[in-house]
Amino acid sequence: MAELITIDDPDDPRLHDYTGLTDVELRRRREPAEGLFIAEGEKVIRRARDAGYEMRSMLLSAKWVDVMRDVIEESTAPVYAVTPALAEQVTGYHVHRGALASLERKQLPPAEELLRGARRVAVLESLVDHTNIGAIFRSAAALGMDAVLLSPDCADPLYRRSVKVSMGAVFSVPYARLDSWPRDLETVREAGFRLLALTPDEKATPLDTVAPHRLDRVALMLGAEGDGLSARALRAADEWVRIPMAHGVDSLNVGAAAAVSFYAVATGRPQD
Amino acid sequence: MAELITIDDPDDPRLHDYTGLTDVELRRRREPAEGLFIAEGEKVIRRARDAGYEMRSMLLSAKWVDVMRDVIEESTAPVYAVTPALAEQVTGYHVHRGALASLERKQLPPAEELLRGARRVAVLESLVDHTNIGAIFRSAAALGMDAVLLSPDCADPLYRRSVKVSMGAVFSVPYARLDSWPRDLETVREAGFRLLALTPDEKATPLDTVAPHRLDRVALMLGAEGDGLSARALRAADEWVRIPMAHGVDSLNVGAAAAVSFYAVATGRPQD
């Protein structure tokens, strides 16, 4: 069983994993460098544990020590019991959900490994918004995408906000980062995938007529909110596809576009 | 041409429309009672104007007086030129987009009127989150929904956050509020619509097999994030439909579910 340690000094070095959580720039550098990530709220912490992430510690206010009793009992990581006020001093914000955990990152698998067993993958280019990353993982999990591949400059799926918005789907949908962009798309093609680039371009094939679910293996490429896929990424694709839009409307939000296209490549897929 | 008035007193009563914008509770009461709403940023202000909303005033920092020159010239409403610091004092936040407008609400049409010319409508129950409302209107516009009907307790599509997230789609997609819920769903049915209730329930028909686009008139009912449609609303529907989900996943975010279902009821629709 984990050791339960009451802490009342906000400068206690054991709380280091949880300091300055509202400083996005700082945390974005620190967390990958230190090999950790933060999960927030009972449900998300449980999902991280169930997905096999190793606990470094938990930071709980009194009420949550009871709720998380079973997790504490089966863990060996220290549990820091603090007042809500101290939690706020350390993290920089009022921790509504009263429970934080610091967990060890795992080594990401190489893309080749993920592609081996997959039939439907999403490939994201330059998505820097943590909310959008989280939303896309949540939809990917619900709509049965097998994996997500990220361009080198995509935001971190394990950043606290991404984890939260995804409702923990970042733990269940396997993902990998491509090292060289867009060159590594060749790896995806060599693994037998047809690369479909989502774009509002009029020349693209409407998604409902391309029948992507009839294809054996599909990689669906999505670009960032606003600009969409880069010209280089579009050139590297096998085919351009578009979601049919009403006249005079710019585009869908990238989260909505992802959900629609995941649905389109899944629909009609033979039952597993 | 509008009168350009430089204001340097944050308590100037002419700035009343813009006070305390960060106080959601206050603004939620005040704005409908005073018959106004706030649009933020050049693009959204232009869209409100293009949609025929009457300008009460604009609040601009110097830079934006130039950018909005043409709007100012064709308007008769006063334009208040202020420093960014004064804008922040009045509104309560740093106005990133530098341009605010206060506009007159219009009387909402009765549901019957909207339904007359429509073929695809969304019916929203108890959606109280302004971000979700905005996101759903944006998808409704892009995916060609003809109108949106709101249950009495839905959040205000003209609240600043909804307007912003919708990118102005709340101005272009006609909407109405039902007075009596769920009784007024009968009005929708009498107008010739088939009421499809979106639910994760296993007993529901998968959305891709129900072929809603073959129906002449479809009303797609969506409930709130978390709880989904109420039992009363589900009973009032003609048919239950579901988005096929991967095993073990709770649900899609309501914005994603809306986008997917709008796409499903639009796809295959004969070209207009």
PDB file of C-alpha atoms in Angstrom, chain A residues 1-4 42-43 45-47 49-50 55 58 60 63-77 79 99:
ATOM      1  CA  MET A   1       0.000   0.000   0.000  1.00  0.00           C
ATOM      2  CA  ALA A   2       1.112   3.538  -0.768  1.00  0.00           C
ATOM      3  CA  GLU A   3       2.462   5.739   1.967  1.00  0.00           C
ATOM      4  CA  LEU A   4       0.072   8.529   2.964  1.00  0.00           C
ATOM      5  CA  GLU A  42     -10.710  10.431 -10.341  1.00  0.00           C
ATOM      6  CA  LYS A  43     -11.925   8.981 -13.630  1.00  0.00           C
ATOM      7  CA  ILE A  45      -6.432   8.881 -13.004  1.00  0.00           C
ATOM      8  CA  ARG A  46      -8.103   5.467 -12.935  1.00  0.00           C
ATOM      9  CA  ARG A  47      -7.934   5.230 -16.718  1.00  0.00           C
ATOM     10  CA  ARG A  49      -3.598   3.353 -14.169  1.00  0.00           C
ATOM     11  CA  ASP A  50      -5.733   0.839 -16.079  1.00  0.00           C
ATOM     12  CA  MET A  55       2.277   6.208 -10.756  1.00  0.00           C
ATOM     13  CA  MET A  58      -0.726  11.460  -6.080  1.00  0.00           C
ATOM     14  CA  LEU A  60      -5.119  14.557  -2.908  1.00  0.00           C
ATOM     15  CA  LYS A  63     -12.121  14.034   0.611  1.00  0.00           C
ATOM     16  CA  TRP A  64     -10.370  12.328  -2.272  1.00  0.00           C
ATOM     17  CA  VAL A  65      -8.192  10.132  -0.086  1.00  0.00           C
ATOM     18  CA  ASP A  66     -11.394   8.223   0.733  1.00  0.00           C
ATOM     19  CA  VAL A  67     -12.684   8.061  -2.830  1.00  0.00           C
ATOM     20  CA  MET A  68      -9.329   6.827  -4.131  1.00  0.00           C
ATOM     21  CA  ARG A  69      -8.797   4.339  -1.285  1.00  0.00           C
ATOM     22  CA  ASP A  70      -8.594   1.298  -3.594  1.00  0.00           C
ATOM     23  CA  VAL A  71      -6.111   2.981  -5.938  1.00  0.00           C
ATOM     24  CA  ILE A  72      -3.971   3.989  -2.967  1.00  0.00           C
ATOM     25  CA  GLU A  73      -4.068   0.476  -1.584  1.00  0.00           C
ATOM     26  CA  GLU A  74      -2.760  -1.203  -4.670  1.00  0.00           C
ATOM     27  CA  SER A  75      -0.114   1.420  -5.430  1.00  0.00           C
ATOM     28  CA  THR A  76       3.374   1.832  -3.994  1.00  0.00           C
ATOM     29  CA  ALA A  77       3.800   5.476  -4.974  1.00  0.00           C
ATOM     30  CA  VAL A  79       0.248   9.911  -1.724  1.00  0.00           C
ATOM     31  CA  ALA A  99      -7.212  14.757  -7.234  1.00  0.00           C
TER      32      ALA A  99
END
